[in-house]
Structure formats: structure tokens, C-alpha cells
Amino acid sequence: MIPFEEQFAAYRQQHFGFVDRLIYREKAEILDLFPESELAAEVVRDLEALANASGLKRKLTDFILKNIRAQVAGSVSVIEVCGGSCWLLRSVTSQVDHGKFHIHAVGSDLSQRHIETNTTAFRHMNIEWLVADATNLLFSNLKFDIALNCQALHHFPVGIVIKLLRELKRISKKVIIFDLRRTFYGPALVQSLSPFYSSSIISDGVASHRRAYSIQEMEFIIRIADLPYKVTPFTPVGMLVESI
Ligand SMILES: C[S@@+](CC[C@H](N)C(=O)[O-])C[C@H]1O[C@@H](n2cnc3c(N)ncnc32)[C@H](O)[C@@H]1O
């Protein structure tokens, strides 16, 4: 069988248009190069501020709460992987109807620094914090009702994306992933926010939008790996990758 990376490279070669060639760049970000640094901590803090200001936090939280209400009754277990500050998990956990649901929440990231910060800053919340590699999780099959992942897929090459999607589906009944999708306007949009945010998040943000997968590319990845997922646009610059 042809390796996924090779199949994907061939797909890109055939499908890249003029705009893709102009926008697409593969450049490592501060979060990839120095995950335990103060700059990485600054990026993670600004990601939360941006999610608040852009309305992404509100929109994603509402979507996830709707899913919880539709799928689970009584007690619900939720994990977030590659969570950074885990603003999404914290938002869902604090807004779930506590009269109806008992929530067991696990927030995780590969960076020890982010998890230590969360453990201290959010000690009042009933969340279990864990340093964990999202592609190799030490949980039994279907341990969770819902697994969340936000703004992380574009950090990984195709083979790792496939591993992560498989791993999340293995440990949970429902997977909800949000990531950026490559658009011609994404990098310029982030650049226009430079008066309001740190130079670290602007630099990582532009790099993220340039290296993000397009919706068609994500659909191709799901198809070649035969994964039980679907992709839909979500916000003008993002997509949802949901288990089916
Ligand atoms: C762009 S940040 C997203 C953080 C958060 N989800 C958000 O939307 O603000 C990507 C995160 O993935 C984490 N990460 C990278 N590789 C990982 C891996 N293999 N397993 C778990 N986390 C990882 C990084 O430490 C970083 O916090």
C-alpha cells in the first residue's frame, strides 16, 4: 500500500491551484519549536483571548452543549487533547446544565508547562489535568462520551493527523474537532489584528493559516484512511471534523 504521506503529496500536486501555491507555507511555529517557553505560554493565553473576542468560544461551546444534550443523560465524561489552556473544555464544563448532568472532565496537553499553569489557575474547577500525547493516550476503548480537539490538526503531518483521529475515535463515543481551514484571506485577517495582540500570536497565527489543511484535503485524508469522520465548514476560517 502507498504510504498516506505519499498519497497526500500526490493529491496536493494535482489539486494545488494558483492561490494555494501563493498561500501555502510549511513553517514551524513557536508552539512546535519551544513548547515549554514563556513565548509558548503567551501564545496559548492569546489564543484564548482571540477565541473570546472572535466569538469562537461561544459558538463552539453552544455546538458542544447541544451535542451533549442530544447524546448523553445523567453523567457525561469529556476529554480535551492538545488543549493548551483548555478554554473550550472549561467553557463547556462551566456551562453544562449541572442540574441535569454530572460532568467528568479531563484537560490534557503535551506541554508540561501548560498543564502546570492550568492546575494552578483553575484549581477551583472540577477538572482532571494531564500531560498526554494525543496520538498515544493511555485510556481504554470508549472511556469517554466526548473527545474535543481545537486548533491543533494543522500542527501535524498527514500520518500524525490520521493517528490522532483514530486514537480519539478509539477512546470516545463522539469526537468533535475544530481547526482552521486554509483560505486566501486567513493570513491577512490575522495580520490585521497585530495592533491588538502579541507579535508571537500574530506570527504563529499567520503560519497556522498558511499551513492549515483545506476542507477538500481533510476529506481526502479521511477517505484514504477510511476514517468514520465528516468535515463541515464552521466560521469563515474554520472547519469541524466530527466522528459519525
Ligand atoms: C495551537 S495550540 C491549541 C491550544 C488550544 N486548543 C486552543 O485552541 O487555544 C496546539 C496545542 O497542541 C499541543 N500539542 C502539540 N502536539 C501535541 C501532542 N502530540 N499531544 C498533545 N498536545 C500536543 C501544544 O502544546 C499546544 O498547546
PDB file of C-alpha atoms and ligand atoms in Angstrom:
ATOM      1  CA  MET A   1       0.000   0.000   0.000  1.00  0.00           C
ATOM      2  CA  ILE A   2       1.243   3.511  -0.820  1.00  0.00           C
ATOM      3  CA  PRO A   3       2.052   5.439   2.419  1.00  0.00           C
ATOM      4  CA  PHE A   4      -0.521   8.095   3.355  1.00  0.00           C
ATOM      5  CA  GLU A   5       2.089  10.869   3.152  1.00  0.00           C
ATOM      6  CA  GLU A   6       2.892   9.914  -0.477  1.00  0.00           C
ATOM      7  CA  GLN A   7      -0.784   9.684  -1.455  1.00  0.00           C
ATOM      8  CA  PHE A   8      -1.376  13.108   0.088  1.00  0.00           C
ATOM      9  CA  ALA A   9       1.643  14.694  -1.610  1.00  0.00           C
ATOM     10  CA  ALA A  10       0.381  13.399  -4.983  1.00  0.00           C
ATOM     11  CA  TYR A  11      -3.114  14.751  -4.236  1.00  0.00           C
ATOM     12  CA  ARG A  12      -1.685  18.175  -3.435  1.00  0.00           C
ATOM     13  CA  GLN A  13       0.426  18.196  -6.549  1.00  0.00           C
ATOM     14  CA  GLN A  14      -2.661  17.531  -8.669  1.00  0.00           C
ATOM     15  CA  HIS A  15      -5.029  19.886  -6.860  1.00  0.00           C
ATOM     16  CA  PHE A  16      -2.957  22.891  -5.809  1.00  0.00           C
ATOM     17  CA  GLY A  17      -4.143  25.953  -7.712  1.00  0.00           C
ATOM     18  CA  PHE A  18      -2.530  29.344  -8.110  1.00  0.00           C
ATOM     19  CA  VAL A  19      -3.921  30.677  -4.787  1.00  0.00           C
ATOM     20  CA  ASP A  20      -2.820  27.547  -2.864  1.00  0.00           C
ATOM     21  CA  ARG A  21       0.710  27.994  -4.163  1.00  0.00           C
ATOM     22  CA  LEU A  22       0.616  31.622  -3.057  1.00  0.00           C
ATOM     23  CA  ILE A  23      -0.781  30.976   0.443  1.00  0.00           C
ATOM     24  CA  TYR A  24       0.527  27.562   1.493  1.00  0.00           C
ATOM     25  CA  ARG A  25       3.766  27.527   3.552  1.00  0.00           C
ATOM     26  CA  GLU A  26       5.028  24.857   5.939  1.00  0.00           C
ATOM     27  CA  LYS A  27       6.710  26.722   8.784  1.00  0.00           C
ATOM     28  CA  ALA A  28       7.157  25.502  12.357  1.00  0.00           C
ATOM     29  CA  GLU A  29       5.508  27.703  14.989  1.00  0.00           C
ATOM     30  CA  ILE A  30       6.692  28.840  18.438  1.00  0.00           C
ATOM     31  CA  LEU A  31       4.341  26.221  19.912  1.00  0.00           C
ATOM     32  CA  ASP A  32       6.126  23.490  17.928  1.00  0.00           C
ATOM     33  CA  LEU A  33       9.696  24.712  18.478  1.00  0.00           C
ATOM     34  CA  PHE A  34       9.599  25.905  22.109  1.00  0.00           C
ATOM     35  CA  PRO A  35       6.531  24.307  23.725  1.00  0.00           C
ATOM     36  CA  GLU A  36       7.754  24.869  27.291  1.00  0.00           C
ATOM     37  CA  SER A  37       8.808  28.516  26.805  1.00  0.00           C
ATOM     38  CA  GLU A  38       7.285  31.779  28.065  1.00  0.00           C
ATOM     39  CA  LEU A  39       6.567  32.695  24.428  1.00  0.00           C
ATOM     40  CA  ALA A  40       4.520  29.499  24.024  1.00  0.00           C
ATOM     41  CA  ALA A  41       2.640  30.370  27.230  1.00  0.00           C
ATOM     42  CA  GLU A  42       1.944  33.831  25.756  1.00  0.00           C
ATOM     43  CA  VAL A  43       0.611  32.284  22.521  1.00  0.00           C
ATOM     44  CA  VAL A  44      -1.686  29.984  24.496  1.00  0.00           C
ATOM     45  CA  ARG A  45      -3.035  32.911  26.571  1.00  0.00           C
ATOM     46  CA  ASP A  46      -3.627  34.975  23.428  1.00  0.00           C
ATOM     47  CA  LEU A  47      -5.358  32.065  21.706  1.00  0.00           C
ATOM     48  CA  GLU A  48      -7.935  32.156  24.487  1.00  0.00           C
ATOM     49  CA  ALA A  49      -8.307  35.944  24.224  1.00  0.00           C
ATOM     50  CA  LEU A  50      -8.794  35.622  20.472  1.00  0.00           C
ATOM     51  CA  ALA A  51     -11.343  32.811  20.870  1.00  0.00           C
ATOM     52  CA  ASN A  52     -13.282  35.079  23.239  1.00  0.00           C
ATOM     53  CA  ALA A  53     -13.103  38.186  21.084  1.00  0.00           C
ATOM     54  CA  SER A  54     -13.925  36.413  17.812  1.00  0.00           C
ATOM     55  CA  GLY A  55     -16.950  34.594  19.218  1.00  0.00           C
ATOM     56  CA  LEU A  56     -15.371  31.186  18.510  1.00  0.00           C
ATOM     57  CA  LYS A  57     -15.594  30.178  22.163  1.00  0.00           C
ATOM     58  CA  ARG A  58     -19.335  30.975  22.335  1.00  0.00           C
ATOM     59  CA  LYS A  59     -20.103  29.258  19.012  1.00  0.00           C
ATOM     60  CA  LEU A  60     -18.134  26.073  19.747  1.00  0.00           C
ATOM     61  CA  THR A  61     -19.415  25.830  23.321  1.00  0.00           C
ATOM     62  CA  ASP A  62     -23.031  26.069  22.120  1.00  0.00           C
ATOM     63  CA  PHE A  63     -22.395  23.399  19.490  1.00  0.00           C
ATOM     64  CA  ILE A  64     -20.825  21.008  22.011  1.00  0.00           C
ATOM     65  CA  LEU A  65     -23.518  21.577  24.653  1.00  0.00           C
ATOM     66  CA  LYS A  66     -26.149  20.765  22.019  1.00  0.00           C
ATOM     67  CA  ASN A  67     -24.304  17.506  21.287  1.00  0.00           C
ATOM     68  CA  ILE A  68     -24.091  16.642  24.982  1.00  0.00           C
ATOM     69  CA  ARG A  69     -27.826  17.231  25.464  1.00  0.00           C
ATOM     70  CA  ALA A  70     -28.644  15.101  22.400  1.00  0.00           C
ATOM     71  CA  GLN A  71     -26.394  12.172  23.222  1.00  0.00           C
ATOM     72  CA  VAL A  72     -25.982  11.711  26.910  1.00  0.00           C
ATOM     73  CA  ALA A  73     -28.125  11.733  30.007  1.00  0.00           C
ATOM     74  CA  GLY A  74     -27.132  11.863  33.657  1.00  0.00           C
ATOM     75  CA  SER A  75     -23.396  11.629  33.629  1.00  0.00           C
ATOM     76  CA  VAL A  76     -21.026  12.755  30.871  1.00  0.00           C
ATOM     77  CA  SER A  77     -17.279  12.294  30.509  1.00  0.00           C
ATOM     78  CA  VAL A  78     -15.349  14.722  28.300  1.00  0.00           C
ATOM     79  CA  ILE A  79     -11.654  14.933  27.413  1.00  0.00           C
ATOM     80  CA  GLU A  80      -9.845  17.713  25.566  1.00  0.00           C
ATOM     81  CA  VAL A  81      -6.490  16.891  23.930  1.00  0.00           C
ATOM     82  CA  CYS A  82      -3.897  19.418  22.701  1.00  0.00           C
ATOM     83  CA  GLY A  83      -5.874  21.751  24.943  1.00  0.00           C
ATOM     84  CA  GLY A  84      -3.334  24.498  25.756  1.00  0.00           C
ATOM     85  CA  SER A  85      -5.261  26.497  28.363  1.00  0.00           C
ATOM     86  CA  CYS A  86      -8.268  24.220  27.616  1.00  0.00           C
ATOM     87  CA  TRP A  87     -10.550  27.256  27.267  1.00  0.00           C
ATOM     88  CA  LEU A  88     -13.042  25.087  25.346  1.00  0.00           C
ATOM     89  CA  LEU A  89     -13.278  22.363  27.983  1.00  0.00           C
ATOM     90  CA  ARG A  90     -13.517  24.975  30.769  1.00  0.00           C
ATOM     91  CA  SER A  91     -16.277  26.799  28.924  1.00  0.00           C
ATOM     92  CA  VAL A  92     -18.260  23.586  28.311  1.00  0.00           C
ATOM     93  CA  THR A  93     -17.718  22.390  31.886  1.00  0.00           C
ATOM     94  CA  SER A  94     -18.904  25.632  33.439  1.00  0.00           C
ATOM     95  CA  GLN A  95     -21.947  25.979  31.169  1.00  0.00           C
ATOM     96  CA  VAL A  96     -23.291  22.452  31.149  1.00  0.00           C
ATOM     97  CA  ASP A  97     -26.602  22.167  32.992  1.00  0.00           C
ATOM     98  CA  HIS A  98     -25.323  20.888  36.348  1.00  0.00           C
ATOM     99  CA  GLY A  99     -28.884  20.088  37.444  1.00  0.00           C
ATOM    100  CA  LYS A 100     -29.116  17.505  34.633  1.00  0.00           C
ATOM    101  CA  PHE A 101     -25.517  16.357  34.156  1.00  0.00           C
ATOM    102  CA  HIS A 102     -22.670  15.247  36.315  1.00  0.00           C
ATOM    103  CA  ILE A 103     -19.585  16.042  34.233  1.00  0.00           C
ATOM    104  CA  HIS A 104     -16.239  14.262  34.462  1.00  0.00           C
ATOM    105  CA  ALA A 105     -13.719  16.463  32.636  1.00  0.00           C
ATOM    106  CA  VAL A 106     -10.101  15.748  31.673  1.00  0.00           C
ATOM    107  CA  GLY A 107      -7.928  18.519  30.216  1.00  0.00           C
ATOM    108  CA  SER A 108      -4.669  17.487  28.550  1.00  0.00           C
ATOM    109  CA  ASP A 109      -1.724  18.751  26.535  1.00  0.00           C
ATOM    110  CA  LEU A 110       1.765  17.532  25.667  1.00  0.00           C
ATOM    111  CA  SER A 111       3.329  20.595  27.293  1.00  0.00           C
ATOM    112  CA  GLN A 112       4.011  20.186  30.984  1.00  0.00           C
ATOM    113  CA  ARG A 113       4.105  23.967  31.346  1.00  0.00           C
ATOM    114  CA  HIS A 114       0.523  24.460  30.106  1.00  0.00           C
ATOM    115  CA  ILE A 115      -0.768  21.685  32.348  1.00  0.00           C
ATOM    116  CA  GLU A 116       1.048  23.064  35.411  1.00  0.00           C
ATOM    117  CA  THR A 117      -0.398  26.533  34.693  1.00  0.00           C
ATOM    118  CA  ASN A 118      -3.907  25.101  34.335  1.00  0.00           C
ATOM    119  CA  THR A 119      -3.586  23.033  37.510  1.00  0.00           C
ATOM    120  CA  THR A 120      -2.776  26.186  39.480  1.00  0.00           C
ATOM    121  CA  ALA A 121      -5.013  28.702  37.703  1.00  0.00           C
ATOM    122  CA  PHE A 122      -8.133  26.522  37.546  1.00  0.00           C
ATOM    123  CA  ARG A 123      -7.818  24.543  40.755  1.00  0.00           C
ATOM    124  CA  HIS A 124     -11.355  25.666  41.704  1.00  0.00           C
ATOM    125  CA  MET A 125     -12.783  23.826  38.685  1.00  0.00           C
ATOM    126  CA  ASN A 126     -13.549  20.148  38.877  1.00  0.00           C
ATOM    127  CA  ILE A 127     -11.178  19.173  36.045  1.00  0.00           C
ATOM    128  CA  GLU A 128      -8.507  16.478  35.999  1.00  0.00           C
ATOM    129  CA  TRP A 129      -5.296  17.833  34.383  1.00  0.00           C
ATOM    130  CA  LEU A 130      -2.975  15.557  32.488  1.00  0.00           C
ATOM    131  CA  VAL A 131       0.218  15.735  30.402  1.00  0.00           C
ATOM    132  CA  ALA A 132      -0.620  13.463  27.472  1.00  0.00           C
ATOM    133  CA  ASP A 133       0.365  12.791  23.869  1.00  0.00           C
ATOM    134  CA  ALA A 134      -2.867  12.954  21.860  1.00  0.00           C
ATOM    135  CA  THR A 135      -1.612  10.298  19.438  1.00  0.00           C
ATOM    136  CA  ASN A 136      -0.928   7.763  22.178  1.00  0.00           C
ATOM    137  CA  LEU A 137      -3.441   8.022  25.004  1.00  0.00           C
ATOM    138  CA  LEU A 138      -3.401   5.695  27.984  1.00  0.00           C
ATOM    139  CA  PHE A 139      -7.162   5.246  28.163  1.00  0.00           C
ATOM    140  CA  SER A 140      -9.253   2.163  27.494  1.00  0.00           C
ATOM    141  CA  ASN A 141     -11.564   1.948  24.471  1.00  0.00           C
ATOM    142  CA  LEU A 142     -14.646   4.195  24.666  1.00  0.00           C
ATOM    143  CA  LYS A 143     -13.636   5.577  28.058  1.00  0.00           C
ATOM    144  CA  PHE A 144     -15.186   8.992  27.249  1.00  0.00           C
ATOM    145  CA  ASP A 145     -18.507  10.171  25.867  1.00  0.00           C
ATOM    146  CA  ILE A 146     -16.924  13.101  24.038  1.00  0.00           C
ATOM    147  CA  ALA A 147     -13.364  13.972  22.938  1.00  0.00           C
ATOM    148  CA  LEU A 148     -12.544  17.561  21.959  1.00  0.00           C
ATOM    149  CA  ASN A 149      -9.646  18.958  19.997  1.00  0.00           C
ATOM    150  CA  CYS A 150      -9.251  22.564  18.928  1.00  0.00           C
ATOM    151  CA  GLN A 151      -6.857  24.362  16.565  1.00  0.00           C
ATOM    152  CA  ALA A 152      -4.223  21.626  16.550  1.00  0.00           C
ATOM    153  CA  LEU A 153      -4.550  19.454  13.399  1.00  0.00           C
ATOM    154  CA  HIS A 154      -2.556  21.907  11.277  1.00  0.00           C
ATOM    155  CA  HIS A 155       0.466  21.303  13.551  1.00  0.00           C
ATOM    156  CA  PHE A 156       0.684  17.701  12.374  1.00  0.00           C
ATOM    157  CA  PRO A 157       1.673  15.980   9.111  1.00  0.00           C
ATOM    158  CA  VAL A 158      -0.900  13.676   7.497  1.00  0.00           C
ATOM    159  CA  GLY A 159       0.318  10.446   9.166  1.00  0.00           C
ATOM    160  CA  ILE A 160       0.009  12.004  12.634  1.00  0.00           C
ATOM    161  CA  VAL A 161      -3.398  13.530  11.837  1.00  0.00           C
ATOM    162  CA  ILE A 162      -4.627  10.033  10.939  1.00  0.00           C
ATOM    163  CA  LYS A 163      -3.135   8.575  14.128  1.00  0.00           C
ATOM    164  CA  LEU A 164      -4.796  11.293  16.221  1.00  0.00           C
ATOM    165  CA  LEU A 165      -8.219  10.838  14.575  1.00  0.00           C
ATOM    166  CA  ARG A 166      -8.007   7.073  15.134  1.00  0.00           C
ATOM    167  CA  GLU A 167      -6.907   7.485  18.743  1.00  0.00           C
ATOM    168  CA  LEU A 168      -9.715   9.926  19.599  1.00  0.00           C
ATOM    169  CA  LYS A 169     -12.294   7.631  17.998  1.00  0.00           C
ATOM    170  CA  ARG A 170     -10.873   4.681  19.938  1.00  0.00           C
ATOM    171  CA  ILE A 171     -11.228   6.349  23.350  1.00  0.00           C
ATOM    172  CA  SER A 172     -14.544   8.167  22.872  1.00  0.00           C
ATOM    173  CA  LYS A 173     -18.044   7.686  21.528  1.00  0.00           C
ATOM    174  CA  LYS A 174     -18.138  11.100  19.852  1.00  0.00           C
ATOM    175  CA  VAL A 175     -15.248  13.245  18.587  1.00  0.00           C
ATOM    176  CA  ILE A 176     -15.601  16.962  17.885  1.00  0.00           C
ATOM    177  CA  ILE A 177     -12.604  18.726  16.358  1.00  0.00           C
ATOM    178  CA  PHE A 178     -12.301  22.319  15.259  1.00  0.00           C
ATOM    179  CA  ASP A 179      -9.385  23.503  13.191  1.00  0.00           C
ATOM    180  CA  LEU A 180      -8.511  26.322  10.838  1.00  0.00           C
ATOM    181  CA  ARG A 181      -9.026  25.702   7.140  1.00  0.00           C
ATOM    182  CA  ARG A 182      -6.733  27.229   4.545  1.00  0.00           C
ATOM    183  CA  THR A 183      -8.347  30.256   2.907  1.00  0.00           C
ATOM    184  CA  PHE A 184      -6.834  33.013   0.806  1.00  0.00           C
ATOM    185  CA  TYR A 185      -7.914  35.640   3.362  1.00  0.00           C
ATOM    186  CA  GLY A 186      -6.957  33.851   6.636  1.00  0.00           C
ATOM    187  CA  PRO A 187      -3.325  35.048   6.892  1.00  0.00           C
ATOM    188  CA  ALA A 188      -4.266  38.668   6.048  1.00  0.00           C
ATOM    189  CA  LEU A 189      -7.076  38.594   8.608  1.00  0.00           C
ATOM    190  CA  VAL A 190      -4.656  37.543  11.375  1.00  0.00           C
ATOM    191  CA  GLN A 191      -2.083  40.124  10.249  1.00  0.00           C
ATOM    192  CA  SER A 192      -4.729  42.862  10.555  1.00  0.00           C
ATOM    193  CA  LEU A 193      -5.069  42.027  14.273  1.00  0.00           C
ATOM    194  CA  SER A 194      -1.434  42.878  15.022  1.00  0.00           C
ATOM    195  CA  PRO A 195      -2.203  46.155  16.912  1.00  0.00           C
ATOM    196  CA  PHE A 196      -4.242  44.174  19.465  1.00  0.00           C
ATOM    197  CA  TYR A 197      -2.220  41.009  20.151  1.00  0.00           C
ATOM    198  CA  SER A 198       1.356  39.886  20.883  1.00  0.00           C
ATOM    199  CA  SER A 199       3.786  39.519  17.979  1.00  0.00           C
ATOM    200  CA  SER A 200       4.101  35.808  18.971  1.00  0.00           C
ATOM    201  CA  ILE A 201       0.436  35.002  18.321  1.00  0.00           C
ATOM    202  CA  ILE A 202       0.396  37.038  15.113  1.00  0.00           C
ATOM    203  CA  SER A 203       3.453  35.194  13.812  1.00  0.00           C
ATOM    204  CA  ASP A 204       2.085  31.757  14.866  1.00  0.00           C
ATOM    205  CA  GLY A 205      -1.400  32.692  13.652  1.00  0.00           C
ATOM    206  CA  VAL A 206      -0.257  33.661  10.160  1.00  0.00           C
ATOM    207  CA  ALA A 207       1.867  30.481   9.969  1.00  0.00           C
ATOM    208  CA  SER A 208      -1.152  28.405  11.137  1.00  0.00           C
ATOM    209  CA  HIS A 209      -3.449  29.801   8.454  1.00  0.00           C
ATOM    210  CA  ARG A 210      -0.812  29.235   5.773  1.00  0.00           C
ATOM    211  CA  ARG A 211      -0.159  25.600   6.706  1.00  0.00           C
ATOM    212  CA  ALA A 212      -3.791  24.692   7.555  1.00  0.00           C
ATOM    213  CA  TYR A 213      -5.460  21.901   5.589  1.00  0.00           C
ATOM    214  CA  SER A 214      -8.259  22.858   3.235  1.00  0.00           C
ATOM    215  CA  ILE A 215     -11.660  21.179   3.619  1.00  0.00           C
ATOM    216  CA  GLN A 216     -11.036  19.131   0.461  1.00  0.00           C
ATOM    217  CA  GLU A 217      -7.648  17.987   1.772  1.00  0.00           C
ATOM    218  CA  MET A 218      -9.146  16.925   5.105  1.00  0.00           C
ATOM    219  CA  GLU A 219     -11.874  14.998   3.245  1.00  0.00           C
ATOM    220  CA  PHE A 220      -9.161  13.281   1.197  1.00  0.00           C
ATOM    221  CA  ILE A 221      -7.235  12.313   4.362  1.00  0.00           C
ATOM    222  CA  ILE A 222     -10.397  10.831   5.899  1.00  0.00           C
ATOM    223  CA  ARG A 223     -11.105   8.907   2.691  1.00  0.00           C
ATOM    224  CA  ILE A 224      -7.652   7.345   2.226  1.00  0.00           C
ATOM    225  CA  ALA A 225      -7.502   6.252   5.875  1.00  0.00           C
ATOM    226  CA  ASP A 226     -11.150   5.082   5.819  1.00  0.00           C
ATOM    227  CA  LEU A 227     -11.981   7.047   8.975  1.00  0.00           C
ATOM    228  CA  PRO A 228     -15.545   7.451  10.338  1.00  0.00           C
ATOM    229  CA  TYR A 229     -15.493  11.256  10.206  1.00  0.00           C
ATOM    230  CA  LYS A 230     -17.144  14.082   8.278  1.00  0.00           C
ATOM    231  CA  VAL A 231     -15.937  17.620   7.589  1.00  0.00           C
ATOM    232  CA  THR A 232     -18.066  20.763   7.504  1.00  0.00           C
ATOM    233  CA  PRO A 233     -17.202  24.464   7.314  1.00  0.00           C
ATOM    234  CA  PHE A 234     -17.510  26.251  10.663  1.00  0.00           C
ATOM    235  CA  THR A 235     -16.876  30.022  10.915  1.00  0.00           C
ATOM    236  CA  PRO A 236     -15.393  31.823   7.880  1.00  0.00           C
ATOM    237  CA  VAL A 237     -11.904  30.427   8.591  1.00  0.00           C
ATOM    238  CA  GLY A 238     -12.541  27.061  10.224  1.00  0.00           C
ATOM    239  CA  MET A 239     -13.908  23.562   9.870  1.00  0.00           C
ATOM    240  CA  LEU A 240     -15.416  20.900  12.085  1.00  0.00           C
ATOM    241  CA  VAL A 241     -14.099  17.364  11.826  1.00  0.00           C
ATOM    242  CA  GLU A 242     -16.703  15.215  13.568  1.00  0.00           C
ATOM    243  CA  SER A 243     -16.989  11.479  14.098  1.00  0.00           C
ATOM    244  CA  ILE A 244     -20.065   9.878  12.503  1.00  0.00           C
TER     245      ILE A 244
HETATM  246  C1  LIG B   1      -2.435  25.841  18.645  1.00  0.00           C
HETATM  247  S1  LIG B   1      -2.381  25.121  20.239  1.00  0.00           S
HETATM  248  C2  LIG B   1      -4.094  24.970  20.567  1.00  0.00           C
HETATM  249  C3  LIG B   1      -4.405  25.127  22.022  1.00  0.00           C
HETATM  250  C4  LIG B   1      -5.901  25.192  22.349  1.00  0.00           C
HETATM  251  N1  LIG B   1      -6.572  24.006  21.913  1.00  0.00           N
HETATM  252  C5  LIG B   1      -6.522  26.425  21.750  1.00  0.00           C
HETATM  253  O1  LIG B   1      -7.327  26.300  20.815  1.00  0.00           O
HETATM  254  O2  LIG B   1      -6.226  27.521  22.235  1.00  0.00           O
HETATM  255  C6  LIG B   1      -1.860  23.463  19.970  1.00  0.00           C
HETATM  256  C7  LIG B   1      -1.545  22.727  21.272  1.00  0.00           C
HETATM  257  O3  LIG B   1      -1.247  21.362  20.951  1.00  0.00           O
HETATM  258  C8  LIG B   1      -0.256  20.912  21.867  1.00  0.00           C
HETATM  259  N2  LIG B   1       0.348  19.695  21.278  1.00  0.00           N
HETATM  260  C9  LIG B   1       1.217  19.596  20.237  1.00  0.00           C
HETATM  261  N3  LIG B   1       1.497  18.313  19.961  1.00  0.00           N
HETATM  262  C10 LIG B   1       0.763  17.566  20.831  1.00  0.00           C
HETATM  263  C11 LIG B   1       0.601  16.166  21.047  1.00  0.00           C
HETATM  264  N4  LIG B   1       1.241  15.254  20.308  1.00  0.00           N
HETATM  265  N5  LIG B   1      -0.240  15.769  22.035  1.00  0.00           N
HETATM  266  C12 LIG B   1      -0.897  16.670  22.805  1.00  0.00           C
HETATM  267  N6  LIG B   1      -0.773  18.002  22.645  1.00  0.00           N
HETATM  268  C13 LIG B   1       0.039  18.449  21.676  1.00  0.00           C
HETATM  269  C14 LIG B   1       0.668  22.091  22.040  1.00  0.00           C
HETATM  270  O4  LIG B   1       1.420  22.024  23.228  1.00  0.00           O
HETATM  271  C15 LIG B   1      -0.344  23.251  22.044  1.00  0.00           C
HETATM  272  O5  LIG B   1      -0.742  23.591  23.344  1.00  0.00           O
END
